[in-house]
């Protein structure tokens, strides 16, 4: 049952990202009065459709992908107000709108998380905010305790704790003077060995307070976070193109469903951040100047804008070939996902 729920959540997340992308194409096509025969979420045979005089809205059997069928994109099409009959700038806006909506969705999600959660400000003094329950000191030190001295050395701020402990024999207990409820306490404290790292730790975390952002400040921080995600995604894409990433490390639709399903177990916050990350990824991938992708079509429109005419039949053949290559690549990474899951 849990696996089914994870799959449903993943499909919902991917569905929202794809819906927003296609909505960008749809709204701008309608704005420029281009005829849109179908707005579909999913691929394959129709499961449900709602028809209006101008557009059919449909859900299809395979809940991954989607499309907006803008009429007049075919070579030699004579559809009134069709895509190819519009000025290059209008076509550029329609093609870029899907990517823009993906980036906008990511920014809105990031902003909502930052604005609602605020920023964590650490107490400069050595006040304990939390004690790891598995640590040896969990029975003698508690949150809100303020550390004053360790082995007779004054502790003025949190960073002093690490400085004082550096170079000491971790197997010997330390003497801690602390303030608790206005009273001075002296305790002997044994350090705890971490099983994985073999390091010895006190097992305490500093006290934090949460300060809410104003809308303007939250927008600035959100923009910086968006830029970081954007640059990291470009960096990852560069590694893939240069062959520095192994094929088994590349995830396709099934791999993404697993990642989203795992993230949903960690809570809504992690899932929202991952949705923003995936939305940026979808935007950047669609912006790549490859045939069949938005970026490939945008490239030809830009050439037209600067006065370079490309034969429409040649362009159409290029996009058709690109689509076949794209489907082959999707098949490959899907097979790769299945192989990785069965290893």
C-alpha atoms as one frame of an Amber mdcrd trajectory, in Angstrom:
protein
   0.000   0.000   0.000   2.854   2.381   0.842   4.515   1.755  -2.535   1.252
   2.512  -4.345   0.890   5.763  -2.392   4.477   6.751  -3.257   3.800   6.139
  -6.950   0.594   8.197  -6.805   2.398  11.081  -5.086   5.194  10.951  -7.668
   2.693  10.951 -10.539   0.903  13.918  -8.941   4.167  15.887  -8.619   5.252
  15.145 -12.195   1.709  15.817 -13.395   1.721  19.283 -11.810   5.107  20.122
 -13.372   3.985  18.976 -16.816   0.571  20.660 -16.475   2.193  23.998 -15.605
   4.592  23.661 -18.558   1.832  22.927 -21.042  -0.383  25.607 -19.499   2.257
  28.167 -20.447   2.076  27.113 -24.108  -1.724  26.970 -23.974  -2.336  30.403
 -22.417   0.087  32.230 -24.687  -1.266  30.446 -27.786  -4.776  31.541 -26.780
  -3.473  35.079 -26.114  -2.156  35.303 -29.678  -5.436  33.773 -30.945  -3.782
  30.603 -32.241  -6.245  27.717 -32.587  -5.604  24.950 -30.014  -7.348  21.682
 -30.875  -6.302  19.754 -27.720  -4.792  20.325 -24.291  -3.764  16.927 -22.923
  -2.211  15.674 -19.701  -0.570  12.278 -20.198   0.235  10.267 -23.301  -1.379
   7.320 -25.109  -5.109   6.692 -25.573  -7.636   9.097 -24.082  -9.164   8.132
 -20.720 -11.322  11.217 -20.312 -12.023  14.228 -22.488 -14.109  17.368 -22.316
 -14.870  19.070 -25.598 -15.598  22.724 -26.188 -16.230  24.479 -29.484 -12.520
  25.245 -29.954 -10.487  22.907 -27.702 -10.625  19.354 -26.343  -9.288  18.948
 -22.803  -8.159  15.384 -22.115  -6.443  12.981 -19.748  -4.563  10.078 -21.322
  -3.656   6.595 -20.126   0.060   7.106 -19.449   0.260   9.755 -16.690   3.703
  11.004 -17.771   4.075  13.746 -20.329   1.482  15.908 -21.981   1.011  18.198
 -24.937  -0.805  21.202 -26.387  -1.827  20.686 -29.998  -1.476  24.132 -31.548
  -2.776  24.070 -35.101  -0.742  25.421 -37.972   2.664  24.082 -36.932   2.883
  21.779 -39.953   4.758  22.836 -43.082   2.394  24.347 -45.669  -0.495  24.583
 -43.199  -3.182  27.046 -44.241  -5.030  27.088 -40.920  -6.343  30.561 -40.199
  -4.277  32.206 -37.404  -2.184  29.024 -37.221   1.162  28.920 -35.443   3.347
  29.392 -38.536   1.228  32.313 -39.769   2.092  34.377 -36.677   5.078  36.757
 -36.380   8.354  35.244 -35.092   8.118  37.115 -31.765   4.676  35.637 -31.027
   5.964  32.141 -31.840   9.024  32.708 -29.624   6.822  33.717 -26.668   4.554
  30.674 -27.096   7.516  28.291 -27.293   9.344  29.867 -24.347   6.210  30.105
 -22.161   6.366  26.456 -21.047   9.928  26.799 -19.762   9.080  30.146 -18.158
   6.158  28.577 -16.282   8.437  25.805 -14.974  10.871  28.389 -13.656   8.007
  30.457 -12.205   6.565  27.386 -10.446   9.976  26.611  -8.934  10.408  30.197
  -7.714   6.901  30.278  -6.168   7.514  26.981  -4.334  10.896  28.158  -3.046
   9.419  31.501  -1.972   6.519  29.815  -0.148   8.919  27.610   1.823  11.330
  30.410   2.723   8.586  32.911   3.576   6.608  30.457   5.728   9.572  28.900
   7.545  11.741  31.972   8.100  15.435  31.848   8.931  17.156  30.075  11.802
  19.350  32.304  13.952  21.803  30.556  16.269  22.210  31.818  19.826  25.758
  33.212  20.005  26.087  32.019  23.597  26.731  28.348  24.429  23.087  27.549
  25.138  21.999  23.980  24.411  19.037  23.696  22.052  18.825  19.929  21.842
  20.591  16.819  23.168  20.980  13.694  21.054  19.066  10.961  22.909  21.708
   8.323  22.085  24.534  10.378  23.598  25.989   9.549  27.022  25.295  13.066
  28.207  21.535  12.873  27.559  20.865  12.068  31.245  22.939  14.909  32.725
  22.597  17.822  30.296  19.360  19.247  28.942  18.018  21.878  26.522  18.297
  25.459  27.824  21.449  24.598  29.824  24.120  27.252  29.304  27.703  25.978
  29.293  30.017  28.275  31.261  33.262  26.272  31.507  34.788  23.023  30.234
  37.709  21.669  32.302  38.064  25.107  33.871  38.269  26.993  30.545  35.703
  29.757  30.045  33.177  29.223  27.279  32.019  32.561  25.873  30.306  31.342
  22.700  29.256  28.075  21.043  32.366  27.735  18.866  34.544  27.736  22.007
  33.274  24.235  22.857  35.011  22.640  19.861  38.168  24.669  20.425  38.451
  23.525  24.049  37.848  19.860  23.222  40.410  19.779  20.402  43.482  17.820
  21.461  41.907  16.283  24.584  41.756  12.545  25.147  38.174  11.753  24.051
  38.008   8.661  26.263  38.356  10.720  29.422  35.285  12.477  30.903  35.193
  16.273  30.842  34.144  18.566  33.673  31.376  20.947  32.666  30.171  23.957
  34.604  26.792  25.106  33.426  23.885  27.329  34.341  20.495  25.676  34.730
  17.376  27.552  35.838  19.533  30.307  37.321  21.707  27.882  39.315  25.304
  26.784  38.715  25.778  23.031  38.188  28.998  21.018  37.854  28.872  17.665
  36.074  31.210  15.033  34.674  30.381  14.226  31.078  31.582  11.305  28.951
  31.875  11.858  25.189  30.005   9.586  22.798  31.653   7.710  19.922  29.807
   7.882  16.600  29.659   4.330  15.142  30.123   5.439  11.511  32.806   8.119
  11.806  34.470   6.860  15.026  34.561  10.490  16.161  33.800  11.421  19.760
  31.095  14.039  20.263  29.331  15.753  23.158  25.989  15.110  21.465  24.478
  18.581  21.763  23.055  21.094  19.298  22.921  24.877  19.711  19.785  26.837
  20.498  18.101  28.500  17.542  15.351  31.044  17.172  13.244  31.457  14.045
  12.932  34.902  12.521  10.318  35.479   9.839  11.334  37.052   6.548   9.579
  40.057   5.085   8.149  39.498   1.599  10.929  41.492  -0.072  13.740  39.746
   1.787  12.123  36.350   1.191  11.956  37.134  -2.537  15.687  37.996  -2.602
  16.654  34.814  -0.729  14.334  32.784  -2.986  15.973  34.231  -6.086  19.422
  33.288  -4.762  18.177  29.754  -4.015  16.676  29.526  -7.514  19.967  30.665
  -9.061  21.839  28.013  -7.054  19.482  25.243  -8.223  19.732  26.551 -11.800
  23.548  26.628 -11.821  23.803  23.212 -10.109  21.461  21.725 -12.722  23.525
  23.201 -15.554  26.652  21.818 -13.891  25.114  18.354 -13.674  24.008  18.541
 -17.301  27.539  19.506 -18.335  28.915  16.444 -16.511  26.402  14.179 -18.297
  27.225  15.621 -21.728  30.981  15.323 -21.095  30.533  11.663 -20.136  31.722
  12.124 -16.559  28.479  10.638 -15.176  27.955   6.883 -15.472  24.828   5.740
 -17.301  23.537   3.928 -14.206  23.584   7.242 -12.332  21.138   8.852 -14.772
  17.471   8.566 -13.757  14.514   8.386 -16.108  10.761   8.440 -15.370  10.809
   5.343 -13.135  13.892   6.528 -11.246  12.289   9.934 -10.696   9.116   8.286
  -9.378  11.240   6.387  -6.842  13.107   9.552  -5.781   9.862  11.499  -5.350
   8.292   8.601  -3.462  11.259   8.445  -1.085  11.145  12.228  -0.591   7.450
  12.096   0.312   8.362   9.949   3.332  10.530  12.790   4.670   7.621  15.237
   4.816   5.841  17.859   2.754   8.692  20.372   2.993  11.243  18.055   1.350
   8.688  17.125  -1.315   8.064  20.795  -2.165  11.812  21.488  -2.479  12.189
  18.433  -4.731   9.243  19.590  -6.873  10.971  22.955  -7.333  14.213  21.168
  -8.270  12.450  18.912 -10.798  10.580  21.875 -12.300  13.886  23.691 -12.919
  15.305  20.482 -14.449  12.320  20.111 -16.797  12.628  23.765 -17.800  16.342
  23.536 -18.568  16.011  20.236 -20.463  13.221  21.691 -22.632  15.356  24.759
 -23.294  18.213  22.713 -24.768  18.694  23.622 -28.456  17.870  20.132 -29.708
  15.339  19.237 -32.421  11.830  18.399 -31.121  12.423  20.189 -27.805  11.175
  23.731 -27.179  14.759  24.962 -27.278  15.282  23.479 -30.738  12.194  25.210
 -32.110  13.150  28.453 -30.348  16.557  28.329 -32.061  14.942  28.375 -35.508
  12.639  31.240 -34.498  15.654  33.249 -33.241  17.393  32.642 -36.580  14.294
  33.988 -38.316  14.198  37.011 -35.991  17.751  37.969 -36.978  16.980  37.523
 -40.661  18.225  33.977 -41.346  15.546  31.957 -43.119  15.622  28.164 -42.787
  13.703  25.879 -45.132  10.555  24.839 -43.247  10.543  21.321 -44.709  14.146
  20.811 -43.582  13.273  22.132 -40.114  10.259  19.807 -39.875  12.330  16.761
 -40.875  14.924  17.732 -38.274  12.262  17.952 -35.547  10.801  14.581 -36.605
  14.234  12.958 -36.405  14.798  14.650 -33.056  11.517  13.263 -31.757  12.526
   9.725 -32.727  15.902  10.168 -31.013  14.143  11.587 -27.940  11.804   8.589
 -27.724  14.778   6.239 -28.100  16.591   8.076 -25.285  13.511   7.884 -23.027
  13.262   4.156 -23.753  16.965   3.748 -22.909  16.862   5.584 -19.563  13.615
   3.805 -18.632  15.252   0.450 -19.306  18.241   1.697 -17.311  15.903   2.527
 -14.383  14.399  -0.959 -14.466  17.861  -2.523 -14.561  19.007  -0.418 -11.571
  15.911  -1.376  -9.564  16.398  -5.099 -10.202  20.123  -5.178  -9.390
